[in-house]
PDB file of C-alpha atoms and ligand atoms in Angstrom:
ATOM      1  CA  MET A  21      33.502  25.946  30.946  1.00  0.00           C
ATOM      2  CA  ILE A  22      30.252  27.769  31.411  1.00  0.00           C
ATOM      3  CA  GLU A  23      27.375  25.351  31.168  1.00  0.00           C
ATOM      4  CA  HIS A  24      24.780  26.484  28.633  1.00  0.00           C
ATOM      5  CA  ASN A  25      21.168  26.735  29.607  1.00  0.00           C
ATOM      6  CA  GLY A  26      18.180  27.406  27.416  1.00  0.00           C
ATOM      7  CA  VAL A  27      17.975  30.585  25.394  1.00  0.00           C
ATOM      8  CA  VAL A  28      15.270  32.448  23.507  1.00  0.00           C
ATOM      9  CA  LEU A  29      15.069  33.463  19.862  1.00  0.00           C
ATOM     10  CA  VAL A  30      12.291  35.932  19.076  1.00  0.00           C
ATOM     11  CA  LEU A  31      11.107  36.217  15.489  1.00  0.00           C
ATOM     12  CA  SER A  32       8.816  39.067  14.575  1.00  0.00           C
ATOM     13  CA  GLY A  33       7.728  40.536  11.290  1.00  0.00           C
ATOM     14  CA  PRO A  34       4.601  40.966   9.227  1.00  0.00           C
ATOM     15  CA  SER A  35       2.395  38.029   8.320  1.00  0.00           C
ATOM     16  CA  GLY A  36       3.676  37.167   4.870  1.00  0.00           C
ATOM     17  CA  ALA A  37       7.331  37.784   5.754  1.00  0.00           C
ATOM     18  CA  GLY A  38       8.011  34.059   5.458  1.00  0.00           C
ATOM     19  CA  LYS A  39       8.849  33.306   9.100  1.00  0.00           C
ATOM     20  CA  SER A  40       7.365  29.784   9.053  1.00  0.00           C
ATOM     21  CA  SER A  41       9.013  28.862   5.729  1.00  0.00           C
ATOM     22  CA  LEU A  42      12.352  30.056   7.055  1.00  0.00           C
ATOM     23  CA  ILE A  43      12.064  28.070  10.281  1.00  0.00           C
ATOM     24  CA  ASN A  44      11.045  24.951   8.362  1.00  0.00           C
ATOM     25  CA  LYS A  45      14.026  25.382   6.091  1.00  0.00           C
ATOM     26  CA  ILE A  46      16.603  25.499   8.881  1.00  0.00           C
ATOM     27  CA  SER A  47      14.886  23.201  11.388  1.00  0.00           C
ATOM     28  CA  ASP A  48      17.391  20.349  10.915  1.00  0.00           C
ATOM     29  CA  GLU A  49      20.437  22.584  11.239  1.00  0.00           C
ATOM     30  CA  ILE A  50      19.984  24.479  14.501  1.00  0.00           C
ATOM     31  CA  GLY A  51      20.071  21.679  17.074  1.00  0.00           C
ATOM     32  CA  ASP A  52      17.488  20.926  19.708  1.00  0.00           C
ATOM     33  CA  TYR A  53      14.818  23.607  19.728  1.00  0.00           C
ATOM     34  CA  TYR A  54      11.289  24.124  20.965  1.00  0.00           C
ATOM     35  CA  PHE A  55       8.927  26.218  18.863  1.00  0.00           C
ATOM     36  CA  SER A  56       6.587  27.988  21.247  1.00  0.00           C
ATOM     37  CA  LEU A  57       3.037  27.284  20.179  1.00  0.00           C
ATOM     38  CA  SER A  58       0.985  30.389  20.879  1.00  0.00           C
ATOM     39  CA  THR A  59      -2.618  30.520  21.990  1.00  0.00           C
ATOM     40  CA  THR A  60      -4.997  32.710  20.019  1.00  0.00           C
ATOM     41  CA  THR A  61      -8.619  33.728  19.802  1.00  0.00           C
ATOM     42  CA  ARG A  62      -8.422  34.377  16.070  1.00  0.00           C
ATOM     43  CA  PRO A  63     -10.438  32.046  13.838  1.00  0.00           C
ATOM     44  CA  MET A  64      -8.560  29.143  12.272  1.00  0.00           C
ATOM     45  CA  ARG A  65      -7.462  29.745   8.676  1.00  0.00           C
ATOM     46  CA  LYS A  66      -7.877  27.240   5.876  1.00  0.00           C
ATOM     47  CA  GLY A  67      -5.085  24.687   6.126  1.00  0.00           C
ATOM     48  CA  GLU A  68      -4.388  25.347   9.820  1.00  0.00           C
ATOM     49  CA  ALA A  69      -4.842  22.807  12.589  1.00  0.00           C
ATOM     50  CA  GLU A  70      -5.331  22.934  16.364  1.00  0.00           C
ATOM     51  CA  GLY A  71      -2.066  22.216  18.161  1.00  0.00           C
ATOM     52  CA  VAL A  72      -0.020  22.670  14.994  1.00  0.00           C
ATOM     53  CA  ASP A  73      -0.319  26.356  14.157  1.00  0.00           C
ATOM     54  CA  TYR A  74      -1.845  27.596  17.411  1.00  0.00           C
ATOM     55  CA  HIS A  75      -3.981  26.564  20.309  1.00  0.00           C
ATOM     56  CA  PHE A  76      -7.258  28.049  19.144  1.00  0.00           C
ATOM     57  CA  VAL A  77      -9.422  29.070  22.094  1.00  0.00           C
ATOM     58  CA  SER A  78     -12.455  31.225  22.855  1.00  0.00           C
ATOM     59  CA  LYS A  79     -12.114  34.705  24.287  1.00  0.00           C
ATOM     60  CA  GLU A  80     -13.463  33.425  27.621  1.00  0.00           C
ATOM     61  CA  GLU A  81     -10.808  30.709  27.831  1.00  0.00           C
ATOM     62  CA  PHE A  82      -8.088  33.219  26.962  1.00  0.00           C
ATOM     63  CA  VAL A  83      -9.221  35.668  29.633  1.00  0.00           C
ATOM     64  CA  LYS A  84      -9.253  32.823  32.200  1.00  0.00           C
ATOM     65  CA  ASP A  85      -5.617  32.082  31.326  1.00  0.00           C
ATOM     66  CA  ILE A  86      -4.709  35.767  31.725  1.00  0.00           C
ATOM     67  CA  GLU A  87      -6.330  35.795  35.153  1.00  0.00           C
ATOM     68  CA  ALA A  88      -4.495  32.616  36.154  1.00  0.00           C
ATOM     69  CA  ASP A  89      -1.198  34.271  35.148  1.00  0.00           C
ATOM     70  CA  ASN A  90      -0.496  31.516  32.628  1.00  0.00           C
ATOM     71  CA  PHE A  91       1.094  33.743  30.002  1.00  0.00           C
ATOM     72  CA  LEU A  92       4.696  34.852  29.699  1.00  0.00           C
ATOM     73  CA  GLU A  93       3.281  37.616  27.510  1.00  0.00           C
ATOM     74  CA  TYR A  94       0.115  38.315  25.578  1.00  0.00           C
ATOM     75  CA  ALA A  95      -1.115  41.025  23.265  1.00  0.00           C
ATOM     76  CA  THR A  96      -3.967  42.056  21.030  1.00  0.00           C
ATOM     77  CA  VAL A  97      -2.952  41.819  17.370  1.00  0.00           C
ATOM     78  CA  HIS A  98      -5.366  42.526  14.496  1.00  0.00           C
ATOM     79  CA  GLY A  99      -8.187  42.616  17.086  1.00  0.00           C
ATOM     80  CA  ASN A 100      -7.526  39.124  18.452  1.00  0.00           C
ATOM     81  CA  TYR A 101      -5.691  37.900  21.526  1.00  0.00           C
ATOM     82  CA  TYR A 102      -2.380  36.099  21.086  1.00  0.00           C
ATOM     83  CA  GLY A 103      -0.303  34.768  23.983  1.00  0.00           C
ATOM     84  CA  THR A 104       2.720  32.673  24.921  1.00  0.00           C
ATOM     85  CA  SER A 105       2.098  30.113  27.661  1.00  0.00           C
ATOM     86  CA  LEU A 106       4.650  30.237  30.423  1.00  0.00           C
ATOM     87  CA  HIS A 107       4.808  26.587  31.483  1.00  0.00           C
ATOM     88  CA  PRO A 108       6.103  24.893  28.274  1.00  0.00           C
ATOM     89  CA  VAL A 109       8.637  27.695  27.800  1.00  0.00           C
ATOM     90  CA  ARG A 110      10.000  27.221  31.341  1.00  0.00           C
ATOM     91  CA  GLN A 111      10.184  23.482  30.727  1.00  0.00           C
ATOM     92  CA  ALA A 112      12.060  23.853  27.409  1.00  0.00           C
ATOM     93  CA  LEU A 113      14.485  26.378  28.918  1.00  0.00           C
ATOM     94  CA  SER A 114      15.254  24.042  31.813  1.00  0.00           C
ATOM     95  CA  GLU A 115      16.063  21.351  29.233  1.00  0.00           C
ATOM     96  CA  GLY A 116      18.621  23.686  27.669  1.00  0.00           C
ATOM     97  CA  LYS A 117      16.703  24.191  24.438  1.00  0.00           C
ATOM     98  CA  LEU A 118      16.638  27.051  21.977  1.00  0.00           C
ATOM     99  CA  VAL A 119      13.104  28.362  22.433  1.00  0.00           C
ATOM    100  CA  ILE A 120      11.734  30.068  19.335  1.00  0.00           C
ATOM    101  CA  PHE A 121       8.889  32.579  19.518  1.00  0.00           C
ATOM    102  CA  ASP A 122       6.951  33.947  16.570  1.00  0.00           C
ATOM    103  CA  ILE A 123       5.458  36.998  18.273  1.00  0.00           C
ATOM    104  CA  ASP A 124       4.707  40.621  17.443  1.00  0.00           C
ATOM    105  CA  VAL A 125       6.566  43.798  18.498  1.00  0.00           C
ATOM    106  CA  GLN A 126       4.612  44.075  21.779  1.00  0.00           C
ATOM    107  CA  GLY A 127       5.519  40.488  22.640  1.00  0.00           C
ATOM    108  CA  ASN A 128       9.171  41.142  21.835  1.00  0.00           C
ATOM    109  CA  MET A 129       9.272  44.011  24.316  1.00  0.00           C
ATOM    110  CA  ALA A 130       7.603  41.939  27.021  1.00  0.00           C
ATOM    111  CA  VAL A 131      10.037  39.046  26.493  1.00  0.00           C
ATOM    112  CA  LYS A 132      12.978  41.440  26.459  1.00  0.00           C
ATOM    113  CA  ASN A 133      11.846  42.826  29.820  1.00  0.00           C
ATOM    114  CA  ARG A 134      11.461  39.387  31.386  1.00  0.00           C
ATOM    115  CA  LEU A 135      14.179  37.302  29.717  1.00  0.00           C
ATOM    116  CA  GLY A 136      16.418  39.935  28.135  1.00  0.00           C
ATOM    117  CA  ASP A 137      19.759  38.394  29.050  1.00  0.00           C
ATOM    118  CA  ILE A 138      19.008  35.114  27.265  1.00  0.00           C
ATOM    119  CA  THR A 139      17.072  36.570  24.342  1.00  0.00           C
ATOM    120  CA  THR A 140      18.121  37.295  20.771  1.00  0.00           C
ATOM    121  CA  SER A 141      15.548  39.026  18.605  1.00  0.00           C
ATOM    122  CA  ILE A 142      15.126  39.201  14.850  1.00  0.00           C
ATOM    123  CA  PHE A 143      12.777  41.252  12.729  1.00  0.00           C
ATOM    124  CA  ILE A 144      12.047  39.447   9.455  1.00  0.00           C
ATOM    125  CA  THR A 145      10.548  41.354   6.564  1.00  0.00           C
ATOM    126  CA  PRO A 146      10.097  41.267   2.797  1.00  0.00           C
ATOM    127  CA  PRO A 147      12.278  43.873   1.062  1.00  0.00           C
ATOM    128  CA  THR A 148       9.459  46.392   0.504  1.00  0.00           C
ATOM    129  CA  LEU A 149       5.846  47.153   1.387  1.00  0.00           C
ATOM    130  CA  SER A 150       4.713  46.452  -2.178  1.00  0.00           C
ATOM    131  CA  GLU A 151       6.366  43.022  -2.060  1.00  0.00           C
ATOM    132  CA  LEU A 152       4.602  42.296   1.237  1.00  0.00           C
ATOM    133  CA  LYS A 153       1.274  43.259  -0.355  1.00  0.00           C
ATOM    134  CA  ARG A 154       1.976  41.019  -3.339  1.00  0.00           C
ATOM    135  CA  ARG A 155       2.763  38.040  -1.084  1.00  0.00           C
ATOM    136  CA  LEU A 156      -0.331  38.522   1.066  1.00  0.00           C
ATOM    137  CA  GLU A 157      -2.555  38.721  -2.010  1.00  0.00           C
ATOM    138  CA  LYS A 158      -0.929  35.632  -3.525  1.00  0.00           C
ATOM    139  CA  ARG A 159      -1.514  33.659  -0.322  1.00  0.00           C
ATOM    140  CA  SER A 160      -5.261  34.355  -0.726  1.00  0.00           C
ATOM    141  CA  THR A 161      -6.124  32.955   2.714  1.00  0.00           C
ATOM    142  CA  ASP A 162      -7.506  36.295   3.854  1.00  0.00           C
ATOM    143  CA  SER A 163     -10.141  38.741   2.671  1.00  0.00           C
ATOM    144  CA  LYS A 164      -9.245  42.129   1.173  1.00  0.00           C
ATOM    145  CA  GLU A 165     -10.089  43.892   4.443  1.00  0.00           C
ATOM    146  CA  ILE A 166      -7.906  41.557   6.471  1.00  0.00           C
ATOM    147  CA  ILE A 167      -5.005  42.027   4.067  1.00  0.00           C
ATOM    148  CA  GLU A 168      -5.442  45.801   4.327  1.00  0.00           C
ATOM    149  CA  GLY A 169      -5.399  45.504   8.143  1.00  0.00           C
ATOM    150  CA  ARG A 170      -2.214  43.430   8.051  1.00  0.00           C
ATOM    151  CA  ILE A 171      -0.550  46.014   5.824  1.00  0.00           C
ATOM    152  CA  GLN A 172      -1.438  48.820   8.222  1.00  0.00           C
ATOM    153  CA  VAL A 173      -0.039  46.815  11.151  1.00  0.00           C
ATOM    154  CA  ALA A 174       3.131  46.073   9.137  1.00  0.00           C
ATOM    155  CA  ARG A 175       3.603  49.787   8.460  1.00  0.00           C
ATOM    156  CA  ARG A 176       3.451  50.480  12.186  1.00  0.00           C
ATOM    157  CA  GLU A 177       5.644  47.516  13.134  1.00  0.00           C
ATOM    158  CA  ILE A 178       8.437  48.348  10.681  1.00  0.00           C
ATOM    159  CA  GLN A 179       8.939  51.601  12.629  1.00  0.00           C
ATOM    160  CA  ARG A 180      10.017  49.506  15.614  1.00  0.00           C
ATOM    161  CA  THR A 181      12.722  47.393  13.957  1.00  0.00           C
ATOM    162  CA  SER A 182      15.397  49.226  15.962  1.00  0.00           C
ATOM    163  CA  GLU A 183      14.095  47.360  19.042  1.00  0.00           C
ATOM    164  CA  TYR A 184      15.566  44.167  17.542  1.00  0.00           C
ATOM    165  CA  ASP A 185      19.087  42.747  17.574  1.00  0.00           C
ATOM    166  CA  PHE A 186      18.913  41.803  13.878  1.00  0.00           C
ATOM    167  CA  ILE A 187      16.888  42.471  10.785  1.00  0.00           C
ATOM    168  CA  VAL A 188      16.644  39.735   8.171  1.00  0.00           C
ATOM    169  CA  ILE A 189      15.345  40.755   4.768  1.00  0.00           C
ATOM    170  CA  ASN A 190      13.605  37.822   3.184  1.00  0.00           C
ATOM    171  CA  ASP A 191      14.100  38.530  -0.488  1.00  0.00           C
ATOM    172  CA  ASP A 192      15.777  35.276  -1.497  1.00  0.00           C
ATOM    173  CA  LEU A 193      14.604  32.446   0.820  1.00  0.00           C
ATOM    174  CA  ASP A 194      17.930  30.547   0.650  1.00  0.00           C
ATOM    175  CA  VAL A 195      19.990  33.604   1.554  1.00  0.00           C
ATOM    176  CA  ALA A 196      17.639  34.627   4.371  1.00  0.00           C
ATOM    177  CA  ALA A 197      17.665  31.040   5.716  1.00  0.00           C
ATOM    178  CA  LYS A 198      21.467  31.046   5.848  1.00  0.00           C
ATOM    179  CA  VAL A 199      21.514  34.301   7.814  1.00  0.00           C
ATOM    180  CA  LEU A 200      18.807  33.070  10.163  1.00  0.00           C
ATOM    181  CA  LYS A 201      20.709  29.848  10.800  1.00  0.00           C
ATOM    182  CA  GLN A 202      23.848  31.779  11.748  1.00  0.00           C
ATOM    183  CA  ILE A 203      21.926  33.982  14.153  1.00  0.00           C
ATOM    184  CA  ALA A 204      20.137  30.977  15.697  1.00  0.00           C
ATOM    185  CA  LEU A 205      23.426  29.179  16.303  1.00  0.00           C
ATOM    186  CA  THR A 206      24.960  32.292  17.827  1.00  0.00           C
ATOM    187  CA  ALA A 207      21.878  32.870  19.996  1.00  0.00           C
ATOM    188  CA  ARG A 208      22.717  29.559  21.679  1.00  0.00           C
ATOM    189  CA  LEU A 209      25.942  31.061  23.016  1.00  0.00           C
ATOM    190  CA  LYS A 210      24.162  33.695  25.100  1.00  0.00           C
ATOM    191  CA  ILE A 211      24.861  33.319  28.790  1.00  0.00           C
ATOM    192  CA  PRO A 212      22.506  34.602  31.491  1.00  0.00           C
ATOM    193  CA  HIS A 213      23.895  37.234  33.870  1.00  0.00           C
ATOM    194  CA  ILE A 214      23.716  34.905  36.835  1.00  0.00           C
ATOM    195  CA  LYS A 215      25.979  32.367  35.097  1.00  0.00           C
ATOM    196  CA  ILE A 216      28.441  35.082  34.122  1.00  0.00           C
ATOM    197  CA  ASN A 217      28.617  36.262  37.729  1.00  0.00           C
ATOM    198  CA  GLU A 218      29.235  32.690  38.913  1.00  0.00           C
ATOM    199  CA  PHE A 219      31.973  32.328  36.316  1.00  0.00           C
ATOM    200  CA  VAL A 220      33.653  35.565  37.410  1.00  0.00           C
ATOM    201  CA  GLN A 221      33.647  34.389  41.015  1.00  0.00           C
ATOM    202  CA  ARG A 222      35.198  31.058  40.038  1.00  0.00           C
ATOM    203  CA  TRP A 223      37.683  32.793  37.753  1.00  0.00           C
ATOM    204  CA  GLU A 224      39.175  34.806  40.629  1.00  0.00           C
ATOM    205  CA  ASP A 225      40.884  31.741  42.024  1.00  0.00           C
ATOM    206  CA  ILE A 226      43.947  33.439  43.535  1.00  0.00           C
ATOM    207  CA  GLU A 227      43.616  34.607  47.146  1.00  0.00           C
ATOM    208  CA  GLU A 228      45.168  38.023  47.829  1.00  0.00           C
TER     209      GLU A 228
HETATM  210  P1  LIG B  24      -1.151  35.446  12.361  1.00  0.00           P
HETATM  211  O1  LIG B  24      -2.576  35.765  12.666  1.00  0.00           O
HETATM  212  O2  LIG B  24      -0.746  35.890  10.998  1.00  0.00           O
HETATM  213  O3  LIG B  24      -0.824  33.995  12.627  1.00  0.00           O
HETATM  214  O4  LIG B  24      -0.253  36.264  13.393  1.00  0.00           O
HETATM  215  C1  LIG B  24      -0.446  37.624  13.534  1.00  0.00           C
HETATM  216  C2  LIG B  24       0.635  38.234  14.388  1.00  0.00           C
HETATM  217  O5  LIG B  24       0.542  37.788  15.732  1.00  0.00           O
HETATM  218  C3  LIG B  24       2.066  37.910  13.938  1.00  0.00           C
HETATM  219  O6  LIG B  24       2.797  39.128  13.927  1.00  0.00           O
HETATM  220  C4  LIG B  24       2.587  36.997  15.003  1.00  0.00           C
HETATM  221  O7  LIG B  24       3.993  37.142  15.175  1.00  0.00           O
HETATM  222  C5  LIG B  24       1.832  37.498  16.218  1.00  0.00           C
HETATM  223  N1  LIG B  24       1.743  36.486  17.283  1.00  0.00           N
HETATM  224  C6  LIG B  24       1.531  35.165  17.168  1.00  0.00           C
HETATM  225  N2  LIG B  24       1.551  34.568  18.349  1.00  0.00           N
HETATM  226  C7  LIG B  24       1.801  35.529  19.271  1.00  0.00           C
HETATM  227  C8  LIG B  24       1.951  35.543  20.704  1.00  0.00           C
HETATM  228  O8  LIG B  24       1.866  34.531  21.384  1.00  0.00           O
HETATM  229  N3  LIG B  24       2.189  36.744  21.279  1.00  0.00           N
HETATM  230  C9  LIG B  24       2.302  37.897  20.571  1.00  0.00           C
HETATM  231  N4  LIG B  24       2.577  39.022  21.238  1.00  0.00           N
HETATM  232  N5  LIG B  24       2.162  37.942  19.231  1.00  0.00           N
HETATM  233  C10 LIG B  24       1.918  36.773  18.588  1.00  0.00           C
END
C-alpha cells in the first residue's frame, strides 16, 4: 500500500462560472477537505462576510504578508491583491486532506510549479461568453464597469484553459457537479513523486 497524503484541487474560471455553487453541491460527497480561504484587498461585496468568503485586509497588511513570505502564491486580479496563505495549506496537507483552491490562472501556474505532483486543476466555465454575461448581470452584485472588467478578464483567461488538467462546462449544475465530484475523488489518488520513489525501492525486494 502507498499511504495517501494530502493533495490539491485547483478550481479556476470566471466569476459567475458557478464554482462556489458547485463546491457546495458536492461538499458532502468528496470526503475530508479543506477549502483554502484566500486573503484579498478587494472590498467586501453585499452578502459576503470576513472569514467566510475571504480574509479582507488592507493593501498595507497584504504587502506585509508578501514581505514575510506568508503566501504560497499571490496575484493581482481585477486590480486587487488575492493570495493563498501557506500555513493553513501546509497544515491541511499534513492531515491528508483534499485542499481546494479557488484561484485564477496565475495562481494555478504558481501552484503547479510548487506542488505540481500532488495537484489536479480544473477550469470551470459557463458554456459561452454571452451566458457568462447574462449570469453576471443577473447576480447584480457588481456595477456595469466591474462586470465589463470581469468579462475582459474571462476572455483572456479562457485562452489559458489548456494549462488545466480538466475543463468543466457548467451548463446544467447537476451534470457539472457530477463531473466535478468524479474529478475530486480521483484527485485524491495522486501520489507525490517522493512516495512513488519510496514504493519503487520497496517493490524491488529481490536481491540480485
Ligand atoms: P472574486 O473577486 O470574484 O471573488 O474573485 C476574482 C478572481 O480572483 C477569481 O478568478 C478567483 O478565482 C481569483 N482568486 C481568489 N482568490 C485567489 C487567490 O488566493 N489567488 C489567486 N491567484 N487568485 C484568487
